[in-house]
Coordinates of N, CA, C and O in Angstrom, one line a residue:
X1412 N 126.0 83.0 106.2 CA 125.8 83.3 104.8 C 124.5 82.7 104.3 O 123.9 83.4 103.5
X1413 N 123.9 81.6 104.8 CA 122.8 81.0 104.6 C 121.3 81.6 104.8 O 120.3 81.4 104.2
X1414 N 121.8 82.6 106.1 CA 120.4 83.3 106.8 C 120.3 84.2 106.1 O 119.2 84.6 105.8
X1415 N 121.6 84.9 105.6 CA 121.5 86.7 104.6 C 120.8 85.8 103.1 O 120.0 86.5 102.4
X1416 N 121.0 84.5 102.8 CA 120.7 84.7 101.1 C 119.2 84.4 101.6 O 118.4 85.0 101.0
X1417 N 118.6 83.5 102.7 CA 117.4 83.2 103.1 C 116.5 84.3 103.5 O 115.3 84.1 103.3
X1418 N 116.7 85.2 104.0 CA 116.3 87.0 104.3 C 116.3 87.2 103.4 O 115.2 87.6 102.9
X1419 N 117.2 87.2 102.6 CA 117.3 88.7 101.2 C 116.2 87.4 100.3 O 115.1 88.0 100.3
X1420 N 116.1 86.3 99.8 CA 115.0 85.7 98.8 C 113.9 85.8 99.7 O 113.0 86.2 99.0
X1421 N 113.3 85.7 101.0 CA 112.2 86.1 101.2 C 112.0 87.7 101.4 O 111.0 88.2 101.9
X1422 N 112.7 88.2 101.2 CA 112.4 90.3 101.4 C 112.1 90.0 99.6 O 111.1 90.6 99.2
X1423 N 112.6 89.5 98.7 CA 112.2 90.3 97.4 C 111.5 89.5 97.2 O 110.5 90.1 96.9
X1424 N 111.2 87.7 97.0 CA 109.5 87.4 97.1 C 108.4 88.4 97.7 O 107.5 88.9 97.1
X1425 N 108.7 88.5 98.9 CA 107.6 89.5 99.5 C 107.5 91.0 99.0 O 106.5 91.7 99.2
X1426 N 108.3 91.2 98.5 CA 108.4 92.8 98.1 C 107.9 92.3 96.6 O 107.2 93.3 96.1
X1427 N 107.9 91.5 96.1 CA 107.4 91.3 94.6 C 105.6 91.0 94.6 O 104.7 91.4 93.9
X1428 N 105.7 90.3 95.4 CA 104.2 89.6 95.5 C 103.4 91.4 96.1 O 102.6 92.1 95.5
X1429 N 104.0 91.5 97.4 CA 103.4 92.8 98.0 C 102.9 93.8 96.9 O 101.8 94.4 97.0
X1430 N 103.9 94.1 96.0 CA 103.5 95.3 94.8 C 102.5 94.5 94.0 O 101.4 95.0 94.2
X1431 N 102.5 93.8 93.4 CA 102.1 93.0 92.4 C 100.7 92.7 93.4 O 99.7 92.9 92.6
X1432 N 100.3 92.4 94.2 CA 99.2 92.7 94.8 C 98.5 93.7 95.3 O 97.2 93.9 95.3
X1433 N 99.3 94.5 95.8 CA 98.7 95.8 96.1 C 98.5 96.6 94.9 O 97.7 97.6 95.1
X1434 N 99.1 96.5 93.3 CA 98.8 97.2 92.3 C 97.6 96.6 91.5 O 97.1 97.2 90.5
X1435 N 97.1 95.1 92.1 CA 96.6 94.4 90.9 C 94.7 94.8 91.8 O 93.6 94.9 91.4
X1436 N 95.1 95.0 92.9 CA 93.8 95.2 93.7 C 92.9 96.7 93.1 O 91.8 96.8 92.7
X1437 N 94.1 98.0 93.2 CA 93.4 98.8 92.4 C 92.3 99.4 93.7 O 91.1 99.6 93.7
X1438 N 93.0 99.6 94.6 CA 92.0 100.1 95.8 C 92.4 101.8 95.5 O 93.5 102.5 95.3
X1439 N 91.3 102.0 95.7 CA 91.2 103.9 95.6 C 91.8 104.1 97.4 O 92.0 103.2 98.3
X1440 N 92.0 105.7 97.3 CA 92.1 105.8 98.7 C 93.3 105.5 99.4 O 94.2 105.0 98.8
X1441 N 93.5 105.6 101.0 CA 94.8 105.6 101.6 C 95.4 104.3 101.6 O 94.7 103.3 101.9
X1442 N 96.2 104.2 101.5 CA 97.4 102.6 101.6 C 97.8 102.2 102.3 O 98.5 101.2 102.2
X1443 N 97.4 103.0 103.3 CA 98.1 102.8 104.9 C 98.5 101.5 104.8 O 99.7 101.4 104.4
X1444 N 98.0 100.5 105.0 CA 98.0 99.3 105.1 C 99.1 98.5 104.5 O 99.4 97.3 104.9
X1445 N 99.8 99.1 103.4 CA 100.9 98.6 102.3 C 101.7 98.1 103.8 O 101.0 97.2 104.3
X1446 N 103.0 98.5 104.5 CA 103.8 97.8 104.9 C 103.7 97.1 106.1 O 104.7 96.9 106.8
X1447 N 102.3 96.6 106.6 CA 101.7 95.4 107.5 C 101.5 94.2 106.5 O 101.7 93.0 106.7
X1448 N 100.9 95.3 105.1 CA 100.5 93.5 104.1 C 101.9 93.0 103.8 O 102.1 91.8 103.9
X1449 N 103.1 93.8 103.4 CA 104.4 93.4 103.2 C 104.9 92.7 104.6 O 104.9 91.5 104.5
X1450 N 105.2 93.2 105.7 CA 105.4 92.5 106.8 C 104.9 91.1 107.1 O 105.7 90.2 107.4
X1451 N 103.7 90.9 107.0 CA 102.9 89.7 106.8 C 103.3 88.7 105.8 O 103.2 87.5 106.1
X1452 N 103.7 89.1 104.7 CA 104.3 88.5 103.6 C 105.4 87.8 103.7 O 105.8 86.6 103.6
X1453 N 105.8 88.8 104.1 CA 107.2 89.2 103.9 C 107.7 87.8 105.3 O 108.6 87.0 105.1
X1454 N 107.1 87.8 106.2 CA 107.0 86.6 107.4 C 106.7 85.5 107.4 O 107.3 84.7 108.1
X1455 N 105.7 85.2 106.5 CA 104.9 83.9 106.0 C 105.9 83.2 104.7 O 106.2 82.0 104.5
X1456 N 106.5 84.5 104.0 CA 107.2 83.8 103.2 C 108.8 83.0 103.6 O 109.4 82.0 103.1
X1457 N 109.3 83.9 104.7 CA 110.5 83.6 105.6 C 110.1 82.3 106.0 O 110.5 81.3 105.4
X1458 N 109.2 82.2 107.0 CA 109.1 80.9 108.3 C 108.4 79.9 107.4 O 108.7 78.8 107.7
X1459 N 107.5 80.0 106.0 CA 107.3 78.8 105.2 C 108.3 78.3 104.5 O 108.5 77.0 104.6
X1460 N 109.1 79.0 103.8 CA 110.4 78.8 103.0 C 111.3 78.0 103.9 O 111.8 76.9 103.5
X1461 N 111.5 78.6 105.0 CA 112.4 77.4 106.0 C 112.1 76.1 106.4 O 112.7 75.2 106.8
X1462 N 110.6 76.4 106.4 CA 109.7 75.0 107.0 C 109.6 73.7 106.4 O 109.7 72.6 106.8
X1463 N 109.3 74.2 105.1 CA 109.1 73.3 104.1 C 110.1 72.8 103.4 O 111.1 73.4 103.1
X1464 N 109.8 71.4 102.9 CA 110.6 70.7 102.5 C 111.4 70.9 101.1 O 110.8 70.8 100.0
X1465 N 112.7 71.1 101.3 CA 112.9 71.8 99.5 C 112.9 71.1 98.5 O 113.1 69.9 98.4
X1466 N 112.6 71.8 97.7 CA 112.2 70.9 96.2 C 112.8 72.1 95.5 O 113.2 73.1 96.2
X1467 N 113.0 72.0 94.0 CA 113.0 72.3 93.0 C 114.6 72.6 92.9 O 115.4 72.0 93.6
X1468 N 114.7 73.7 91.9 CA 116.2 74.1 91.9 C 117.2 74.8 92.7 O 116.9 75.8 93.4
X1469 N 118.4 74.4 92.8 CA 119.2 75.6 94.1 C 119.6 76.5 93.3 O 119.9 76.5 92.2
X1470 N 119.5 77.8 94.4 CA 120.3 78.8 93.9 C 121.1 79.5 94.9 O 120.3 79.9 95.8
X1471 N 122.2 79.8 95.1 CA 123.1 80.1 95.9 C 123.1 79.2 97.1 O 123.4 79.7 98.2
X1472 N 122.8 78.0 96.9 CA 122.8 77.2 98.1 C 121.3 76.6 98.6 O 120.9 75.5 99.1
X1473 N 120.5 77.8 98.2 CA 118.9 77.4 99.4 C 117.8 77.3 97.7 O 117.8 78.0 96.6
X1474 N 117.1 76.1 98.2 CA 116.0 76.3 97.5 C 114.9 77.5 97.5 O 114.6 78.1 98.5
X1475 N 114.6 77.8 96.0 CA 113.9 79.2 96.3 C 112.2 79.1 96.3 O 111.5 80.0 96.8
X1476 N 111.6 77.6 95.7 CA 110.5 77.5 94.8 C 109.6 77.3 96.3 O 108.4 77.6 96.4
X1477 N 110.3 76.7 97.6 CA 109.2 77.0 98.5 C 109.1 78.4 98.9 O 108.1 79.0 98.4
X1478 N 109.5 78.8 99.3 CA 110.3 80.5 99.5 C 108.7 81.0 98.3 O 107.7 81.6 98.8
X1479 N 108.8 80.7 97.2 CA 107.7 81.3 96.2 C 106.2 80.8 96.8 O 105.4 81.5 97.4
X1480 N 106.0 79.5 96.4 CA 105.1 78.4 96.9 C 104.1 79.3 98.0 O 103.1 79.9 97.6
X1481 N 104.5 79.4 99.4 CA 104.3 79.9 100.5 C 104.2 81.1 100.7 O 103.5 81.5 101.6
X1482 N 104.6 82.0 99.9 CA 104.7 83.5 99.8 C 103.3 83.8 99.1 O 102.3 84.4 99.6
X1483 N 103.5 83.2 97.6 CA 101.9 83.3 97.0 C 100.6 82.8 97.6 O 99.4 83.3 97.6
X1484 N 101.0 81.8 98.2 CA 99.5 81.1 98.7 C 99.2 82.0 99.8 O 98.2 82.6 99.6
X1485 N 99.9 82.5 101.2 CA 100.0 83.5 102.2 C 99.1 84.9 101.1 O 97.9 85.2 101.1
X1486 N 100.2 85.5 100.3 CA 99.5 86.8 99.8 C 97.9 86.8 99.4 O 97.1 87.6 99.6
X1487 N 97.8 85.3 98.6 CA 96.2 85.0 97.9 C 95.2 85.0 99.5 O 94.3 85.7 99.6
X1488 N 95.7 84.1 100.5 CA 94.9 84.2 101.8 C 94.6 85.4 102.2 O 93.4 85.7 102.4
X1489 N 95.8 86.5 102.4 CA 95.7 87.9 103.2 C 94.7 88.7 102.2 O 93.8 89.4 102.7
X1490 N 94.8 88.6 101.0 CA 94.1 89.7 99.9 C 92.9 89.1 100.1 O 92.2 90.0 100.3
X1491 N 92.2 87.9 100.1 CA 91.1 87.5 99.9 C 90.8 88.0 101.5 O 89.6 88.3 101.6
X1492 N 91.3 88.0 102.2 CA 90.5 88.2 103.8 C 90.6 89.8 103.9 O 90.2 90.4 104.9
X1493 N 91.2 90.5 102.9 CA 91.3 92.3 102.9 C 89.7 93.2 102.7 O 88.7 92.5 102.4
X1494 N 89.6 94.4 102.9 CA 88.7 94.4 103.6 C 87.8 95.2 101.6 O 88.5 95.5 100.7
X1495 N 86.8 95.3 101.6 CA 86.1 95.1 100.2 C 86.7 96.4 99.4 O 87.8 96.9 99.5
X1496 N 85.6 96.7 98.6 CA 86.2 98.0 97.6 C 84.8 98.6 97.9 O 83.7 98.3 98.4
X1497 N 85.7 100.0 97.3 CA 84.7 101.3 97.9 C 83.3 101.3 96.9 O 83.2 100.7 95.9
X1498 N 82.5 101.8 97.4 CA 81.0 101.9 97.0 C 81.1 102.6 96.0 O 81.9 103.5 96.1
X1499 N 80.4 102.3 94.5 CA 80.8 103.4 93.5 C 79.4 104.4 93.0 O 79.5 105.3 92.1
X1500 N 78.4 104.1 93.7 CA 77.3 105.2 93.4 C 77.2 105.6 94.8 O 78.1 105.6 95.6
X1501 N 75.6 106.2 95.0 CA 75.1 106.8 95.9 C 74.4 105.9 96.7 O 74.4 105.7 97.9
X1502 N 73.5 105.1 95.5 CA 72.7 103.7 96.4 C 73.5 102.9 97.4 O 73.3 102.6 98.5
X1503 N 74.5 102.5 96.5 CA 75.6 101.7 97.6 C 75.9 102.4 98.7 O 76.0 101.8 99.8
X1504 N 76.2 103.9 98.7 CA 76.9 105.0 100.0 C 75.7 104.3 100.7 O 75.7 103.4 101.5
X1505 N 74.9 104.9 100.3 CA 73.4 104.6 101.6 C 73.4 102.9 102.1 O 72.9 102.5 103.2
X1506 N 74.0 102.0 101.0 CA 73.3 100.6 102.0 C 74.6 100.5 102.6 O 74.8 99.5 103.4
X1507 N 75.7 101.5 102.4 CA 77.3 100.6 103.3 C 77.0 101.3 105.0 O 77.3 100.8 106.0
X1508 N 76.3 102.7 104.8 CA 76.2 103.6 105.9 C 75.2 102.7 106.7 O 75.5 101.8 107.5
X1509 N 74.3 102.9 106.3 CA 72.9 101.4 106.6 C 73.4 100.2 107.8 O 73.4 100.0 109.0
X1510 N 73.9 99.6 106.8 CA 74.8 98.5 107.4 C 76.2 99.3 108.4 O 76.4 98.7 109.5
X1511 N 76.9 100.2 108.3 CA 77.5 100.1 109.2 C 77.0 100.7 111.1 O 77.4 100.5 112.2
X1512 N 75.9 101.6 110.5 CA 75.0 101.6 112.0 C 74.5 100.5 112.5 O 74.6 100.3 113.7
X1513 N 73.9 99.6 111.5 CA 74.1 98.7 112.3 C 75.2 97.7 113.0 O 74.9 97.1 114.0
X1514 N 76.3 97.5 112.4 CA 77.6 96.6 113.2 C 78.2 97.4 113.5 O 79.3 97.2 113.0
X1515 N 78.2 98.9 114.5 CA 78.9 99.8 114.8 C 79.6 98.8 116.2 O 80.8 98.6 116.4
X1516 N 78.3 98.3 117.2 CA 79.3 97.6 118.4 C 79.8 96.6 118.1 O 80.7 96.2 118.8
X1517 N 79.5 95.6 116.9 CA 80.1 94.1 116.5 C 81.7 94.7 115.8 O 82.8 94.1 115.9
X1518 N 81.7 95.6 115.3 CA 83.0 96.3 114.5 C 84.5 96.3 115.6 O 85.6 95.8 115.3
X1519 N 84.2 96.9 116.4 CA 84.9 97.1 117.8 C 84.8 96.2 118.5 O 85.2 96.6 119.6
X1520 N 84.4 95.0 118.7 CA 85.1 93.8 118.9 C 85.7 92.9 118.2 O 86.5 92.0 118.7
X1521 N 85.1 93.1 116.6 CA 86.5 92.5 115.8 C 87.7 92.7 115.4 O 88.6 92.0 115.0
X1522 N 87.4 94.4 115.7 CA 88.4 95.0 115.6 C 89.8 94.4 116.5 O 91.0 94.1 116.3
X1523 N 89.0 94.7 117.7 CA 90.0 94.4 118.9 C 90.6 92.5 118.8 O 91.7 92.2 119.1
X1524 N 89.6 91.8 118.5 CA 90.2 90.1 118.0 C 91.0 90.0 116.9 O 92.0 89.3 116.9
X1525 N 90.5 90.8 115.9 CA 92.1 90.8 114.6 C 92.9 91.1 115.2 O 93.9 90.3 115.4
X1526 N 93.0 92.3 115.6 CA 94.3 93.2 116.6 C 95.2 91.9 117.5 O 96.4 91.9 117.8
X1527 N 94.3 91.2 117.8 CA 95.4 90.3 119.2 C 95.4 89.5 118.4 O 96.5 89.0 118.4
X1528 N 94.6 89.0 117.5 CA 95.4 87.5 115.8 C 96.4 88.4 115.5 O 97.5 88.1 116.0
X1529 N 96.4 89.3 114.9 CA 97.3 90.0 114.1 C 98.5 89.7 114.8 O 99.3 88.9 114.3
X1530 N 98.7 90.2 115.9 CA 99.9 90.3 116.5 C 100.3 88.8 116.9 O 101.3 88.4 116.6
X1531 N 99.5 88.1 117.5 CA 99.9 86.6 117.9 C 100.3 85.8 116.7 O 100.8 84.7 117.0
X1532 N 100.3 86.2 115.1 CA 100.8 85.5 113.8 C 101.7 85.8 113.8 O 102.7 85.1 113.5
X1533 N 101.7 87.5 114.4 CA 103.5 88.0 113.7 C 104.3 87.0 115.2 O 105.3 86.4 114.9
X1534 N 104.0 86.9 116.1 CA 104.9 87.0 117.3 C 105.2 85.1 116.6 O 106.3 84.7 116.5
X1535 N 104.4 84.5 116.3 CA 104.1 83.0 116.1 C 105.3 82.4 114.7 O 106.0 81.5 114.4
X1536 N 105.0 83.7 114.1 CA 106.2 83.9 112.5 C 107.5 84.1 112.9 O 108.5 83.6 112.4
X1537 N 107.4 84.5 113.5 CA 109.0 85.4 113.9 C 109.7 84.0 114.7 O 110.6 83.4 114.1
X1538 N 109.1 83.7 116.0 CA 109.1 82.3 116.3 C 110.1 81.0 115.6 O 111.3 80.5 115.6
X1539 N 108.9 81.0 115.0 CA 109.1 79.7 114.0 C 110.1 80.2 113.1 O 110.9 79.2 113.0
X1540 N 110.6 81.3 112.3 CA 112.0 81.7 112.3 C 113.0 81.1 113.1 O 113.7 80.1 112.9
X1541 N 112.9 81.8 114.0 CA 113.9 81.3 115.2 C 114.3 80.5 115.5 O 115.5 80.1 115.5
X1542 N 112.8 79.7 115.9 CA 113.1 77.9 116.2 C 114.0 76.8 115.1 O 114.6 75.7 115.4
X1543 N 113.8 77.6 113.8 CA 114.4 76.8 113.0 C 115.6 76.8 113.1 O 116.1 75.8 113.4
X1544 N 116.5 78.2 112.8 CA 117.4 78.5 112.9 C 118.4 77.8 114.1 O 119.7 77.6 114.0
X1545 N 117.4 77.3 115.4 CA 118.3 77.3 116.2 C 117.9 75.7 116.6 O 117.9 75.3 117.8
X1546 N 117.6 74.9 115.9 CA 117.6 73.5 115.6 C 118.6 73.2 114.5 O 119.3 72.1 114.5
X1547 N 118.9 74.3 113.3 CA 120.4 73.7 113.0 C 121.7 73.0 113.3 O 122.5 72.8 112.5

């Protein structure tokens, strides 16, 4: 009963913070990205909430305020490391194009290092889930 009310407060933390960030950003263009930033969230807010020491008020048994705490500071980290906003004249088109001939080979190797972070946080989140769970 403890793990469903600890899932379901970190799925709607993260589903709150997720919209509420992805609406406050105001990015033109495709969104692809919406249910990785939720995933991510939505993980940081799970494995911190459990981690951390509870404080504040109970509600249905589990403290919620770390559950929030961890979720927010996670969303503020991911949004701040998200990738800029689109060019809004012509002069900018030409210095983003500029610039991206030049980091065309540095691009594709960051690419490929976020890609193995990316996945090594989720595998590391999920984890630390678990581990907790199974020190009860």
């Amino acid at each position: 009963m403890v793990v469903a009310v600890e899932l379901v407060t970190a799925l709607v933390i993260a589903g709150t913070l997720s919209y509420l960030f992805a609406h406050n950003l105001k990015r033109r263009g495709n969104r692809s990205g919406f249910f990785w930033f939720f995933l991510l969230i939505f993980l940081i807010t799970w494995a911190g909430g459990l981690w951390l020491m509870p404080f504040g008020p109970a509600l249905l048994g589990i403290h919620w305020l770390p559950f929030i705490a961890v979720g927010l500071a996670g969303a503020i980290v991911v949004s701040l490391l998200a990738g800029r906003r689109y060019p809004r004249n012509r002069h900018e088109t030409i210095d983003v194009l500029d610039r991206v001939k030049k980091e065309r080979e540095l691009q594709k190797m960051t690419y490929l290092s976020l890609n193995i972070l990316f996945w090594l946080v989720l595998l590391v989140l999920v984890m630390a889930i678990v581990f907790r769970y199974a020190l009860r």
